[in-house]
JSON list of C-alpha atoms in Angstrom, two decimals:
[
{"chain": "A", "resi": 237, "resn": "MET", "atom": "CA", "xyz": [114.69, 91.08, 78.02]},
{"chain": "A", "resi": 238, "resn": "LYS", "atom": "CA", "xyz": [115.38, 93.32, 75.02]},
{"chain": "A", "resi": 239, "resn": "ALA", "atom": "CA", "xyz": [111.96, 94.91, 75.43]},
{"chain": "A", "resi": 240, "resn": "LEU", "atom": "CA", "xyz": [112.78, 95.92, 78.98]},
{"chain": "A", "resi": 241, "resn": "ASN", "atom": "CA", "xyz": [115.98, 97.56, 77.76]},
{"chain": "A", "resi": 242, "resn": "GLY", "atom": "CA", "xyz": [114.23, 99.55, 75.05]},
{"chain": "A", "resi": 243, "resn": "ASP", "atom": "CA", "xyz": [115.22, 97.34, 72.07]},
{"chain": "A", "resi": 244, "resn": "MET", "atom": "CA", "xyz": [111.87, 96.60, 70.49]},
{"chain": "A", "resi": 245, "resn": "THR", "atom": "CA", "xyz": [112.91, 96.33, 66.85]},
{"chain": "A", "resi": 246, "resn": "ASN", "atom": "CA", "xyz": [113.08, 92.52, 66.72]},
{"chain": "A", "resi": 247, "resn": "MET", "atom": "CA", "xyz": [110.15, 91.85, 69.02]},
{"chain": "A", "resi": 248, "resn": "SER", "atom": "CA", "xyz": [107.45, 89.40, 67.94]},
{"chain": "A", "resi": 249, "resn": "VAL", "atom": "CA", "xyz": [103.83, 90.53, 67.81]},
{"chain": "A", "resi": 250, "resn": "GLU", "atom": "CA", "xyz": [103.02, 88.24, 70.75]},
{"chain": "A", "resi": 251, "resn": "THR", "atom": "CA", "xyz": [105.81, 89.74, 72.82]},
{"chain": "A", "resi": 252, "resn": "ALA", "atom": "CA", "xyz": [104.79, 93.25, 71.79]},
{"chain": "A", "resi": 253, "resn": "ASN", "atom": "CA", "xyz": [101.22, 92.52, 72.90]},
{"chain": "A", "resi": 254, "resn": "ASN", "atom": "CA", "xyz": [102.47, 91.17, 76.24]},
{"chain": "A", "resi": 255, "resn": "VAL", "atom": "CA", "xyz": [104.72, 94.19, 76.78]},
{"chain": "A", "resi": 256, "resn": "SER", "atom": "CA", "xyz": [101.88, 96.50, 75.78]},
{"chain": "A", "resi": 257, "resn": "ASP", "atom": "CA", "xyz": [99.56, 94.86, 78.31]},
{"chain": "A", "resi": 258, "resn": "SER", "atom": "CA", "xyz": [102.22, 95.10, 81.02]},
{"chain": "A", "resi": 259, "resn": "LEU", "atom": "CA", "xyz": [102.88, 98.76, 80.28]},
{"chain": "A", "resi": 260, "resn": "THR", "atom": "CA", "xyz": [99.17, 99.53, 80.41]},
{"chain": "A", "resi": 261, "resn": "LYS", "atom": "CA", "xyz": [98.98, 97.87, 83.84]},
{"chain": "A", "resi": 262, "resn": "LEU", "atom": "CA", "xyz": [102.04, 99.80, 85.00]},
{"chain": "A", "resi": 263, "resn": "MET", "atom": "CA", "xyz": [100.47, 103.05, 83.82]},
{"chain": "A", "resi": 264, "resn": "ASP", "atom": "CA", "xyz": [97.24, 102.25, 85.67]},
{"chain": "A", "resi": 265, "resn": "SER", "atom": "CA", "xyz": [99.22, 101.43, 88.80]},
{"chain": "A", "resi": 266, "resn": "GLU", "atom": "CA", "xyz": [101.22, 104.64, 88.51]},
{"chain": "A", "resi": 267, "resn": "ASN", "atom": "CA", "xyz": [98.03, 106.68, 88.12]},
{"chain": "A", "resi": 268, "resn": "ASP", "atom": "CA", "xyz": [96.54, 105.04, 91.22]},
{"chain": "A", "resi": 269, "resn": "SER", "atom": "CA", "xyz": [99.71, 105.65, 93.21]},
{"chain": "A", "resi": 270, "resn": "TYR", "atom": "CA", "xyz": [99.89, 109.27, 92.08]},
{"chain": "A", "resi": 271, "resn": "LYS", "atom": "CA", "xyz": [96.27, 109.92, 93.07]},
{"chain": "A", "resi": 272, "resn": "LYS", "atom": "CA", "xyz": [96.85, 108.40, 96.51]},
{"chain": "A", "resi": 273, "resn": "LYS", "atom": "CA", "xyz": [100.00, 110.45, 97.12]},
{"chain": "A", "resi": 274, "resn": "MET", "atom": "CA", "xyz": [98.28, 113.65, 96.02]},
{"chain": "A", "resi": 275, "resn": "ALA", "atom": "CA", "xyz": [95.24, 112.92, 98.22]},
{"chain": "A", "resi": 276, "resn": "ALA", "atom": "CA", "xyz": [97.49, 112.20, 101.21]},
{"chain": "A", "resi": 277, "resn": "ALA", "atom": "CA", "xyz": [99.38, 115.47, 100.70]},
{"chain": "A", "resi": 278, "resn": "LYS", "atom": "CA", "xyz": [96.10, 117.36, 100.41]},
{"chain": "A", "resi": 279, "resn": "GLU", "atom": "CA", "xyz": [94.79, 115.77, 103.59]},
{"chain": "A", "resi": 280, "resn": "LEU", "atom": "CA", "xyz": [97.97, 116.66, 105.50]},
{"chain": "A", "resi": 281, "resn": "PHE", "atom": "CA", "xyz": [97.74, 120.24, 104.26]},
{"chain": "A", "resi": 282, "resn": "GLU", "atom": "CA", "xyz": [94.05, 120.58, 105.05]},
{"chain": "A", "resi": 283, "resn": "ASN", "atom": "CA", "xyz": [94.60, 119.18, 108.55]},
{"chain": "A", "resi": 284, "resn": "GLY", "atom": "CA", "xyz": [97.38, 121.69, 109.22]},
{"chain": "A", "resi": 285, "resn": "LYS", "atom": "CA", "xyz": [100.13, 119.07, 109.31]},
{"chain": "A", "resi": 286, "resn": "MET", "atom": "CA", "xyz": [101.85, 120.50, 106.23]},
{"chain": "A", "resi": 287, "resn": "SER", "atom": "CA", "xyz": [102.54, 124.13, 105.42]},
{"chain": "A", "resi": 288, "resn": "ALA", "atom": "CA", "xyz": [101.47, 125.66, 102.12]},
{"chain": "A", "resi": 289, "resn": "GLN", "atom": "CA", "xyz": [105.11, 125.76, 101.02]},
{"chain": "A", "resi": 290, "resn": "GLU", "atom": "CA", "xyz": [105.63, 122.10, 101.92]},
{"chain": "A", "resi": 291, "resn": "TYR", "atom": "CA", "xyz": [102.40, 121.18, 100.15]},
{"chain": "A", "resi": 292, "resn": "ASN", "atom": "CA", "xyz": [103.40, 123.07, 97.00]},
{"chain": "A", "resi": 293, "resn": "GLU", "atom": "CA", "xyz": [106.90, 121.56, 96.99]},
{"chain": "A", "resi": 294, "resn": "THR", "atom": "CA", "xyz": [105.57, 118.07, 97.64]},
{"chain": "A", "resi": 295, "resn": "THR", "atom": "CA", "xyz": [102.87, 118.18, 94.99]},
{"chain": "A", "resi": 296, "resn": "GLU", "atom": "CA", "xyz": [105.28, 119.70, 92.47]},
{"chain": "A", "resi": 297, "resn": "ALA", "atom": "CA", "xyz": [107.70, 116.83, 93.10]},
{"chain": "A", "resi": 298, "resn": "TYR", "atom": "CA", "xyz": [104.88, 114.29, 92.76]},
{"chain": "A", "resi": 299, "resn": "ASN", "atom": "CA", "xyz": [103.74, 115.95, 89.51]},
{"chain": "A", "resi": 300, "resn": "ASN", "atom": "CA", "xyz": [107.25, 115.94, 88.05]},
{"chain": "A", "resi": 301, "resn": "GLN", "atom": "CA", "xyz": [107.87, 112.33, 89.03]},
{"chain": "A", "resi": 302, "resn": "HIS", "atom": "CA", "xyz": [104.50, 111.23, 87.66]},
{"chain": "A", "resi": 303, "resn": "LYS", "atom": "CA", "xyz": [105.08, 113.07, 84.39]},
{"chain": "A", "resi": 304, "resn": "GLN", "atom": "CA", "xyz": [108.50, 111.47, 83.90]},
{"chain": "A", "resi": 305, "resn": "ILE", "atom": "CA", "xyz": [107.22, 107.98, 84.62]},
{"chain": "A", "resi": 306, "resn": "MET", "atom": "CA", "xyz": [104.18, 108.34, 82.36]},
{"chain": "A", "resi": 307, "resn": "GLU", "atom": "CA", "xyz": [106.26, 109.80, 79.53]},
{"chain": "A", "resi": 308, "resn": "LYS", "atom": "CA", "xyz": [108.65, 106.82, 79.70]},
{"chain": "A", "resi": 309, "resn": "TYR", "atom": "CA", "xyz": [105.80, 104.33, 79.74]},
{"chain": "A", "resi": 310, "resn": "GLY", "atom": "CA", "xyz": [104.08, 106.23, 76.92]},
{"chain": "A", "resi": 311, "resn": "VAL", "atom": "CA", "xyz": [107.18, 106.14, 74.70]},
{"chain": "A", "resi": 312, "resn": "ASP", "atom": "CA", "xyz": [107.61, 102.42, 75.34]},
{"chain": "A", "resi": 313, "resn": "LEU", "atom": "CA", "xyz": [103.91, 101.75, 74.72]},
{"chain": "A", "resi": 314, "resn": "ALA", "atom": "CA", "xyz": [104.04, 103.65, 71.42]},
{"chain": "A", "resi": 315, "resn": "ALA", "atom": "CA", "xyz": [107.09, 101.62, 70.38]},
{"chain": "A", "resi": 316, "resn": "THR", "atom": "CA", "xyz": [105.34, 98.33, 71.10]},
{"chain": "A", "resi": 317, "resn": "GLN", "atom": "CA", "xyz": [102.28, 99.48, 69.19]},
{"chain": "A", "resi": 318, "resn": "GLN", "atom": "CA", "xyz": [104.52, 100.39, 66.25]},
{"chain": "A", "resi": 319, "resn": "VAL", "atom": "CA", "xyz": [106.00, 96.87, 66.28]},
{"chain": "A", "resi": 320, "resn": "ILE", "atom": "CA", "xyz": [102.48, 95.44, 66.07]},
{"chain": "A", "resi": 321, "resn": "ILE", "atom": "CA", "xyz": [101.53, 97.80, 63.22]},
{"chain": "A", "resi": 322, "resn": "ASP", "atom": "CA", "xyz": [104.74, 97.07, 61.31]},
{"chain": "A", "resi": 323, "resn": "ASN", "atom": "CA", "xyz": [104.26, 93.32, 61.63]},
{"chain": "A", "resi": 324, "resn": "MET", "atom": "CA", "xyz": [100.64, 93.58, 60.54]},
{"chain": "A", "resi": 325, "resn": "GLN", "atom": "CA", "xyz": [101.68, 95.59, 57.48]},
{"chain": "A", "resi": 326, "resn": "LYS", "atom": "CA", "xyz": [104.35, 93.02, 56.65]},
{"chain": "A", "resi": 327, "resn": "GLY", "atom": "CA", "xyz": [101.73, 90.31, 56.86]},
{"chain": "A", "resi": 328, "resn": "LEU", "atom": "CA", "xyz": [99.37, 92.24, 54.61]},
{"chain": "A", "resi": 329, "resn": "ASN", "atom": "CA", "xyz": [102.14, 92.94, 52.11]},
{"chain": "A", "resi": 330, "resn": "HIS", "atom": "CA", "xyz": [103.02, 89.24, 52.10]},
{"chain": "A", "resi": 331, "resn": "MET", "atom": "CA", "xyz": [99.39, 88.32, 51.46]},
{"chain": "A", "resi": 332, "resn": "VAL", "atom": "CA", "xyz": [99.18, 90.76, 48.53]},
{"chain": "A", "resi": 333, "resn": "LEU", "atom": "CA", "xyz": [102.30, 89.25, 46.95]},
{"chain": "A", "resi": 334, "resn": "ILE", "atom": "CA", "xyz": [100.93, 85.71, 47.09]}
]
């Protein structure tokens, strides 16, 4: 649960890998959703069911929302990757000391 709340400092490597996999899937899903929404807006515009102003406002909102979501996922993904790197380095340092 800590990982979902942004506290990744005490996460195990296994948990970090699981969170990383989940975030990657969420990012893929977000990209798919974004592409579908943009294609639907384009189709509405091209078929005359949406004005140019509505199209521009809609796609700008989709772009902003997509950017915010992907930035959040990206920050969380980087944090989980850092946990994995840190734990690997700890393991290597422990091996050198033995």
